[in-house]
Coordinates of C-alpha atoms in Angstrom, one line a residue:
M1 CA 69.5 96.5 95.8
R2 CA 68.8 98.1 99.1
P3 CA 72.4 99.4 99.7
L4 CA 72.5 100.8 96.1
Y5 CA 69.1 102.4 96.5
W6 CA 70.1 104.2 99.6
A7 CA 73.5 105.3 98.1
V8 CA 71.6 106.9 95.1
A9 CA 69.1 108.5 97.5
R10 CA 71.8 110.1 99.6
V11 CA 73.6 111.5 96.5
V12 CA 70.3 113.0 95.3
L13 CA 69.8 114.6 98.7
H14 CA 73.4 116.0 98.6
R15 CA 74.4 114.1 101.7
P16 CA 78.0 112.7 101.8
L17 CA 78.1 109.0 102.5
W18 CA 80.6 109.3 105.4
L19 CA 78.5 112.0 107.0
A20 CA 75.1 110.3 106.4
S21 CA 76.3 107.1 108.0
T22 CA 76.1 108.8 111.4
S23 CA 72.6 109.9 110.9
P24 CA 70.0 108.7 113.5
A25 CA 67.9 107.5 110.6
D26 CA 70.7 105.0 109.7
C27 CA 71.2 103.8 113.2
G28 CA 68.5 101.6 114.4
A29 CA 68.1 100.5 118.0
E30 CA 70.0 97.3 117.4
R31 CA 73.0 99.3 115.8
N32 CA 73.2 102.2 118.1
P33 CA 71.7 101.5 121.5
Y34 CA 72.8 104.9 122.9
P35 CA 70.2 107.6 123.6
S36 CA 69.9 110.5 121.3
H37 CA 72.0 112.8 123.6
V38 CA 74.8 110.2 123.9
R39 CA 75.6 109.7 120.2
R40 CA 79.2 108.7 119.6
Q41 CA 79.6 111.2 116.8
Y42 CA 77.9 114.5 116.2
W43 CA 75.9 114.7 113.0
W44 CA 76.4 117.6 110.7
S45 CA 74.1 118.8 107.9
A46 CA 73.7 122.0 105.9
Q47 CA 71.3 123.2 108.6
N48 CA 73.8 123.2 111.5
S49 CA 77.0 124.1 109.6
P50 CA 78.4 127.4 110.8
D51 CA 79.6 128.3 107.3
V52 CA 76.2 127.9 105.6
D53 CA 73.1 130.1 105.9
P54 CA 70.3 127.7 106.9
K55 CA 67.5 129.8 105.2
A56 CA 69.4 129.8 101.9
T57 CA 70.1 126.0 101.9
T58 CA 66.8 124.4 102.9
T59 CA 65.9 121.6 100.6
R60 CA 63.6 118.6 100.7
G61 CA 66.5 116.5 102.0
D62 CA 67.3 119.0 104.7
E63 CA 63.7 119.1 105.8
S64 CA 63.8 115.3 106.1
D65 CA 67.1 115.5 108.0
S66 CA 65.6 118.0 110.4
R67 CA 62.7 115.6 111.2
E68 CA 65.1 112.7 111.6
A69 CA 67.7 114.5 113.7
S70 CA 68.3 113.6 117.3
S71 CA 67.4 115.9 120.1
L72 CA 71.1 116.9 120.4
T73 CA 71.3 117.9 116.7
Q74 CA 68.0 119.8 117.0
Y75 CA 69.3 121.6 120.0
L76 CA 72.6 122.5 118.4
L77 CA 70.8 123.8 115.3
A78 CA 68.5 126.0 117.4
Q79 CA 71.5 127.4 119.2
H80 CA 73.4 128.3 116.0
S81 CA 70.4 129.6 114.0
T82 CA 69.8 132.4 116.5
T83 CA 73.4 133.5 117.2
K84 CA 76.2 134.7 114.9
V85 CA 79.5 133.4 116.1
P86 CA 82.7 135.3 115.2
R87 CA 84.9 133.1 113.1
R88 CA 88.3 134.1 114.6
I89 CA 90.1 131.4 116.5
Y90 CA 92.8 132.2 119.1
I91 CA 95.5 129.7 119.9
L92 CA 97.4 130.0 123.2
G93 CA 100.4 127.7 123.4
I94 CA 102.2 127.6 120.1
G95 CA 104.3 124.5 120.7
N96 CA 104.1 121.2 118.8
V97 CA 100.3 120.7 119.3
G98 CA 99.3 124.4 119.0
G99 CA 101.4 124.9 115.9
F100 CA 100.0 121.7 114.4
V101 CA 96.4 122.8 114.9
A102 CA 97.1 126.3 113.6
H103 CA 98.8 125.0 110.5
S104 CA 95.9 122.5 109.9
L105 CA 93.2 125.1 110.3
A106 CA 95.1 127.5 107.9
S107 CA 95.1 124.7 105.3
L108 CA 91.3 124.6 105.2
P109 CA 89.3 126.0 102.2
H110 CA 88.0 129.3 103.4
P111 CA 90.0 129.1 106.7
P112 CA 88.9 131.0 109.7
P113 CA 91.0 134.0 110.9
I114 CA 93.7 132.7 113.3
T115 CA 95.4 134.7 116.0
L116 CA 98.5 133.3 117.8
L117 CA 98.9 134.5 121.4
L118 CA 102.6 135.0 122.1
Y119 CA 103.8 135.5 125.6
N120 CA 107.2 137.3 125.4
Q121 CA 109.5 139.3 123.2
K122 CA 111.8 136.3 122.5
Q123 CA 108.9 134.4 121.0
L124 CA 107.9 137.5 118.9
S125 CA 111.5 137.8 117.6
A126 CA 111.5 134.1 116.6
W127 CA 108.2 134.7 114.8
H128 CA 109.7 137.4 112.7
E129 CA 112.9 135.4 112.1
Q130 CA 110.9 132.5 110.8
G131 CA 109.2 134.7 108.2
R132 CA 105.9 135.0 110.2
S133 CA 104.9 131.5 109.2
I134 CA 104.3 128.1 110.6
K135 CA 106.2 125.2 108.9
L136 CA 104.9 121.6 108.9
T137 CA 106.9 118.7 107.6
T138 CA 105.0 115.5 106.7
H139 CA 106.8 112.5 105.1
G140 CA 109.7 114.8 104.3
L141 CA 107.6 117.4 102.5
L142 CA 107.6 120.9 103.9
D143 CA 104.5 123.0 103.8
T144 CA 104.6 126.7 105.0
K145 CA 101.5 128.6 105.9
L146 CA 101.3 132.4 106.2
G147 CA 98.5 134.8 107.1
F148 CA 98.5 134.4 110.9
E149 CA 98.0 137.4 113.2
V150 CA 99.8 137.6 116.5
E151 CA 99.1 139.3 119.8
S152 CA 101.1 139.7 122.9
V153 CA 99.5 138.5 126.2
R154 CA 100.6 140.1 129.4
Q155 CA 101.4 138.0 132.5
P156 CA 99.6 139.3 135.6
D157 CA 101.8 137.6 138.1
S158 CA 105.5 137.8 137.3
T159 CA 106.5 135.3 140.0
T160 CA 104.7 132.4 138.2
E161 CA 106.5 130.0 136.0
Y162 CA 104.7 131.0 132.8
P163 CA 107.1 133.6 131.3
P164 CA 106.1 137.3 131.7
T165 CA 105.6 139.4 128.7
A166 CA 107.5 142.6 127.8
D167 CA 105.6 145.7 126.8
V168 CA 103.5 145.2 123.7
S169 CA 105.6 145.8 120.6
P170 CA 104.3 148.1 117.8
Q171 CA 105.1 145.3 115.4
L172 CA 102.4 143.1 116.9
S173 CA 99.5 142.8 114.6
G174 CA 95.9 142.0 115.3
P175 CA 93.0 143.5 117.2
P176 CA 93.4 145.4 120.5
D177 CA 93.7 143.6 123.7
A178 CA 90.1 144.6 124.7
D179 CA 88.5 142.4 122.1
I180 CA 86.4 139.5 123.4
I181 CA 87.8 136.0 122.7
H182 CA 85.0 133.8 121.5
N183 CA 87.0 130.7 120.4
L184 CA 90.2 129.7 122.2
V185 CA 92.4 126.7 121.7
L186 CA 94.6 126.1 124.8
S187 CA 97.6 123.8 124.3
V188 CA 100.1 124.9 127.0
K189 CA 101.6 122.5 129.5
A190 CA 99.1 121.4 132.2
Y191 CA 101.0 123.2 135.0
H192 CA 101.0 126.5 133.0
T193 CA 97.2 126.4 132.4
V194 CA 96.0 128.6 135.2
N195 CA 98.7 131.2 134.7
A196 CA 98.2 131.3 131.0
L197 CA 94.4 131.7 131.2
K198 CA 94.8 134.5 133.8
Q199 CA 96.3 136.5 131.0
V200 CA 93.2 136.4 128.8
A201 CA 90.5 135.7 131.4
H202 CA 89.2 139.3 131.2
R203 CA 88.5 138.7 127.5
L204 CA 86.5 135.6 128.0
R205 CA 82.7 135.6 128.4
P206 CA 80.1 132.9 129.2
E207 CA 79.4 132.7 125.5
S208 CA 83.1 132.0 124.8
S209 CA 84.4 128.5 124.4
I210 CA 87.8 127.0 125.4
L211 CA 89.2 123.8 123.9
F212 CA 91.7 122.2 126.2
L213 CA 94.2 120.1 124.2
Q214 CA 96.6 118.9 126.9
N215 CA 97.9 115.9 128.7
G216 CA 96.7 114.9 132.1
M217 CA 93.4 115.3 134.1
G218 CA 92.1 117.6 136.8
I219 CA 93.0 120.8 134.9
I220 CA 89.4 122.0 134.5
E221 CA 88.8 121.6 138.2
E222 CA 91.8 123.8 138.9
V223 CA 90.7 126.4 136.4
N224 CA 87.2 126.5 137.9
E225 CA 88.6 126.9 141.4
Q226 CA 91.1 129.6 140.7
I227 CA 89.7 131.6 137.7
F228 CA 86.0 130.9 137.1
P229 CA 84.4 130.0 140.5
N230 CA 81.0 131.2 139.4
P231 CA 79.4 128.6 137.1
E232 CA 77.2 131.3 135.4
Q233 CA 80.3 133.3 134.3
R234 CA 82.3 130.3 133.0
P235 CA 83.0 129.9 129.3
Q236 CA 81.9 126.7 127.6
Y237 CA 84.6 124.0 127.9
L238 CA 85.6 121.5 125.3
L239 CA 88.1 118.7 125.9
G240 CA 90.3 117.1 123.3
I241 CA 92.6 114.1 123.2
I242 CA 95.2 114.2 120.4
S243 CA 96.9 111.0 119.2
H244 CA 98.9 112.5 116.3
G245 CA 102.7 112.1 116.5
V246 CA 104.1 115.7 116.3
Y247 CA 107.3 117.2 117.6
R248 CA 109.0 120.6 117.2
V249 CA 112.3 121.0 115.5
G250 CA 112.5 124.7 116.0
P251 CA 110.4 127.8 116.7
F252 CA 107.2 127.5 114.7
S253 CA 108.6 124.5 112.8
I254 CA 106.9 121.1 113.4
V255 CA 107.2 117.6 112.1
H256 CA 104.1 115.4 111.8
A257 CA 105.6 112.0 112.4
G258 CA 102.5 109.9 112.8
A259 CA 98.9 110.3 111.7
G260 CA 96.3 110.1 114.5
T261 CA 93.0 111.7 115.5
I262 CA 91.6 114.3 117.9
A263 CA 88.7 113.1 120.0
M264 CA 86.6 116.0 121.3
A265 CA 83.6 116.6 123.4
I266 CA 81.6 119.6 124.6
I267 CA 81.6 119.4 128.4
P268 CA 78.3 120.3 130.2
R269 CA 78.4 123.2 132.6
N270 CA 76.9 121.0 135.3
I271 CA 76.3 117.3 135.8
E272 CA 72.5 117.6 135.4
E273 CA 72.8 119.2 131.9
I274 CA 71.8 116.8 129.2
K275 CA 72.3 119.1 126.2
P276 CA 76.0 119.8 126.2
A277 CA 76.3 122.8 123.8
S278 CA 75.0 125.8 125.7
A279 CA 77.3 128.1 123.8
P280 CA 77.1 128.4 120.0
S281 CA 80.8 129.1 119.9
A282 CA 81.4 125.5 121.1
L283 CA 79.5 124.1 118.2
Y284 CA 81.4 126.4 115.8
L285 CA 84.8 125.3 117.3
L286 CA 83.9 121.7 117.1
R287 CA 82.5 122.0 113.6
T288 CA 85.6 123.9 112.4
L289 CA 88.1 121.3 113.7
T290 CA 86.1 118.4 112.2
R291 CA 86.4 120.1 108.8
S292 CA 90.2 119.5 108.8
P293 CA 91.2 116.2 107.1
V294 CA 94.6 116.4 108.7
L295 CA 93.4 116.8 112.2
A296 CA 90.8 114.0 111.8
A297 CA 88.8 115.3 114.7
V298 CA 85.8 113.4 115.9
G299 CA 83.0 114.4 118.3
F300 CA 82.2 112.2 121.2
S301 CA 79.8 112.3 124.1
P302 CA 81.2 113.5 127.4
T303 CA 81.1 110.1 129.0
D304 CA 82.8 108.4 126.0
L305 CA 85.5 111.1 126.0
L306 CA 86.0 110.6 129.8
Q307 CA 86.8 106.9 129.2
L308 CA 89.2 107.8 126.4
Q309 CA 90.9 110.3 128.8
L310 CA 91.2 107.7 131.5
E311 CA 92.7 105.1 129.1
K312 CA 95.3 107.6 128.0
L313 CA 95.9 108.6 131.6
A314 CA 96.5 105.0 132.6
V315 CA 99.1 104.6 129.9
N316 CA 100.9 107.9 130.7
A317 CA 100.8 107.2 134.4
I318 CA 103.0 104.2 133.7
I319 CA 105.3 105.2 130.8
N320 CA 106.0 108.8 131.9
P321 CA 107.2 108.3 135.4
L322 CA 109.1 105.0 134.7
T323 CA 111.0 106.4 131.8
A324 CA 111.9 109.5 133.9
L325 CA 113.2 107.4 136.7
Y326 CA 115.1 104.9 134.5
N327 CA 116.2 107.7 132.1
C328 CA 115.3 105.7 129.1
V329 CA 113.2 105.9 125.9
N330 CA 109.8 104.3 125.9
G331 CA 111.0 101.0 124.4
G332 CA 113.5 100.6 127.3
L333 CA 110.6 99.5 129.5
L334 CA 109.9 96.5 127.4
R335 CA 111.2 92.9 128.1
Q336 CA 112.3 93.9 131.6
P337 CA 110.8 91.5 134.2
S338 CA 111.4 93.9 137.1
V339 CA 109.8 96.8 135.3
S340 CA 106.8 94.6 134.4
R341 CA 106.2 93.8 138.1
V342 CA 106.3 97.4 139.0
M343 CA 103.9 98.2 136.1
R344 CA 101.4 95.6 137.3
L345 CA 101.4 97.0 140.9
L346 CA 100.7 100.5 139.6
L347 CA 98.0 99.3 137.2
A348 CA 96.3 97.4 139.9
E349 CA 95.7 100.6 141.8
I350 CA 94.8 102.6 138.6
S351 CA 92.3 100.0 137.5
L352 CA 90.6 99.9 140.8
V353 CA 90.3 103.7 141.1
I354 CA 88.9 104.1 137.6
K355 CA 86.3 101.4 138.1
S356 CA 85.3 103.1 141.4
L357 CA 84.7 106.6 140.0
P358 CA 81.1 107.6 140.6
E359 CA 80.7 109.3 137.3
L360 CA 81.3 106.0 135.5
Q361 CA 78.9 103.9 137.5
G362 CA 76.4 102.2 135.2
V363 CA 78.6 102.5 132.1
P364 CA 78.5 99.2 130.2
N365 CA 81.6 97.0 130.1
L366 CA 83.5 99.3 132.5
S367 CA 85.2 96.4 134.3
V368 CA 86.3 94.8 131.0
R369 CA 87.6 98.0 129.5
F370 CA 89.7 99.0 132.5
D371 CA 90.8 95.5 133.5
I372 CA 94.4 95.2 134.6
R373 CA 95.4 92.9 131.8
R374 CA 93.8 95.1 129.1
L375 CA 95.5 98.2 130.5
E376 CA 98.8 96.4 130.5
G377 CA 98.3 95.5 126.9
E378 CA 97.6 99.1 126.1
V379 CA 100.8 100.2 127.9
I380 CA 102.9 97.6 126.1
G381 CA 101.4 98.5 122.7
I382 CA 102.1 102.2 123.1
A383 CA 105.6 101.6 124.4
T384 CA 106.3 99.3 121.4
K385 CA 104.8 101.8 118.9
T386 CA 106.8 104.7 120.3
A387 CA 109.8 102.7 121.3
V388 CA 112.4 105.3 120.2
N389 CA 110.5 108.3 121.6
R390 CA 111.2 110.0 124.9
S391 CA 108.2 110.8 127.2
S392 CA 107.4 114.4 128.0
T393 CA 108.2 113.8 131.7
L394 CA 111.7 112.5 130.8
E395 CA 112.2 115.6 128.7
D396 CA 111.0 117.9 131.5
V397 CA 113.3 116.2 134.0
R398 CA 116.3 116.4 131.7
R399 CA 115.9 120.1 131.1
G400 CA 115.4 120.8 134.8
G401 CA 111.8 122.0 134.4
P402 CA 108.6 121.1 136.2
T403 CA 106.7 118.0 135.2
E404 CA 103.0 117.1 134.8
M405 CA 103.0 114.4 137.5
E406 CA 100.3 116.2 139.5
Y407 CA 98.0 115.8 136.5
L408 CA 99.0 112.2 135.7
T409 CA 99.8 110.0 138.7
G410 CA 98.8 112.8 141.1
Y411 CA 95.2 112.7 139.6
I412 CA 95.0 109.0 140.3
V413 CA 96.1 109.5 143.9
R414 CA 93.6 112.3 144.5
R415 CA 90.6 110.5 142.9
G416 CA 91.6 107.4 144.9
E417 CA 91.4 109.3 148.2
Q418 CA 88.0 110.6 147.1
V419 CA 86.6 107.1 146.7
G420 CA 88.3 105.8 149.8
L421 CA 91.3 104.1 148.2
Q422 CA 94.9 104.6 149.2
C423 CA 97.2 104.3 146.1
V424 CA 100.5 103.8 147.9
M425 CA 102.4 102.7 144.9
N426 CA 101.3 105.6 142.7
Y427 CA 101.9 108.0 145.6
M428 CA 105.4 106.7 145.9
M429 CA 106.0 106.9 142.2
K430 CA 104.7 110.5 142.1
H431 CA 107.1 111.7 144.8
L432 CA 110.1 109.8 143.4
V433 CA 109.7 111.7 140.1
L434 CA 109.0 115.0 141.9
A435 CA 112.2 114.5 144.0
K436 CA 114.2 113.7 140.9
E437 CA 112.8 116.8 139.2
K438 CA 113.7 119.0 142.2
M439 CA 117.2 117.5 142.4
R440 CA 117.8 118.0 138.7
R441 CA 116.7 121.6 138.9
E442 CA 118.9 122.3 141.9
R443 CA 121.8 120.7 140.2
R444 CA 121.3 122.9 137.2
Q445 CA 121.3 125.9 139.5
R446 CA 124.5 124.5 141.2
L447 CA 122.9 124.4 144.6
L448 CA 124.0 120.8 145.2
P449 CA 127.7 119.7 145.3
I450 CA 127.2 117.0 142.8
D451 CA 130.1 116.2 140.4
K452 CA 129.4 117.0 136.8
D453 CA 130.5 113.5 135.9
D454 CA 127.8 112.0 138.1
V455 CA 125.2 110.3 136.0
D456 CA 121.5 109.7 136.9

C-alpha cells in the first residue's frame, strides 16, 4: 500500500512522478549518501521554474516542497526569485551539435527566442538558401523548424583560423550588436573557442552564462587566461557532455542517428564555492535544456560531471589519434593485437594521471572507475557501437585542417606534468598526429613534392 499511497499523494500535489523521484524527501541517507550540494540531479518544482511565477503558484504541496528542498535548491530558488532573466538564447557554432540544440529548443512548447550567431557571408547565404530554417532528420522523418533570428559576429583578429566576418548585411535580423548576451550555447571546435568568444566577449557580463558543448578538456582554463582573467568579471560557466549521435548532411541540415543524453553542470567560479549557481541565467539555461525530451539533458554536480568528462576523454584519447594514424573507421581498431597493445600502453598512463588528479582525491571508487581494464572495456564498447563512424580527428586530418589533439591527448600530457608524471606514450601519440596533420595540410597547399598517388 505504501507505494500506491505515495503515488496518489504526489498526483494530488501536482508533482510528476519522474520529477518527484529526485526529491530529497524521497532520498534517505541509505539511498542517496551525497550531501545536499552534491545531488546527482537538480530538483525542479513550480517554485524554481523560470517559466512560472512563484507567487502565483504557491500551493500546500509547494510549501512542503520548499521545506524539504536541499540547500542547493533553496539557493537556486532565492537566486531566481529576485532576478528576471531574459529568455533569449544565443547559439554560437551552428554545426551538428549547435544545430541539433537549436532545433530541439525550437520544438519546445512556448520555446525561448533563439538567435543563431553566424560568422561570415557564406554562412548567411546558405541560411537564406535553406529557407531560413533548420532541418532535422530522425528515423527517416524530416522535421523543419522556422522562426530563428540570426546575427553576424565580427572577427577581431583576421589572422586567426576562425573565419572573419564580412560587413553586417542589412538582411540580418535580430537585435543590435550592443545587446547583452545573457544565455550563450557555445558549440564550436575546441581550437576555435577563444577566437569565437572574442567576437562576443564585449556583450557578456558577470550575470551572463556560457554553456560549453565541446569535445576535449582544458578549454575553460584557456578562456580564463586569454579572455576573462579577472574572476569577478567572468560569466557563469556550464559544461555539457553530449552523447547523441548527430551528423551534418548539409548547411543547417542534420541527421539524428542515435539517441543519447546531455550531462550538464554549473561550474563554480572558484574551488571554495559550494553553491554552484551564482548567476540566475545559469539556472535558466539548465532548466530550459532539461525541458527538452529530445535533448534528454540531466543536471549533475561538478565533481560527477568531471568524472564523466574524464571517461569520455580517455575514450577519445585512444580512438581519435589511432584512427587518424591508421586512417580507418572506429571499428578498424578492433581485433588487432598490435593495436590492443598500443591501446593498453596509452591507457596505463591515462589511468594513472586521472587517479592522481588533486581535484578527485577523496572521491569514492576512483581507482575502480578509472582502472585500466575498465577503461579498455569502455574504449572497445564505443568502438564497437560506432564501428562504421569516422572520428572527428580523422575527418580533420583528411580535410587538412587543425585537430583537437591539444585538448585530448595534450590535456593528459599537461595534467601528467602537473602531478609529476611523464606520459611519454601519449606525448609521442600527440606529436605523431600533429605531424600528420601538418604534412597533410602542406600537401594540400602543394608545399611538399609528394605524388598525388601516394597514399597515407
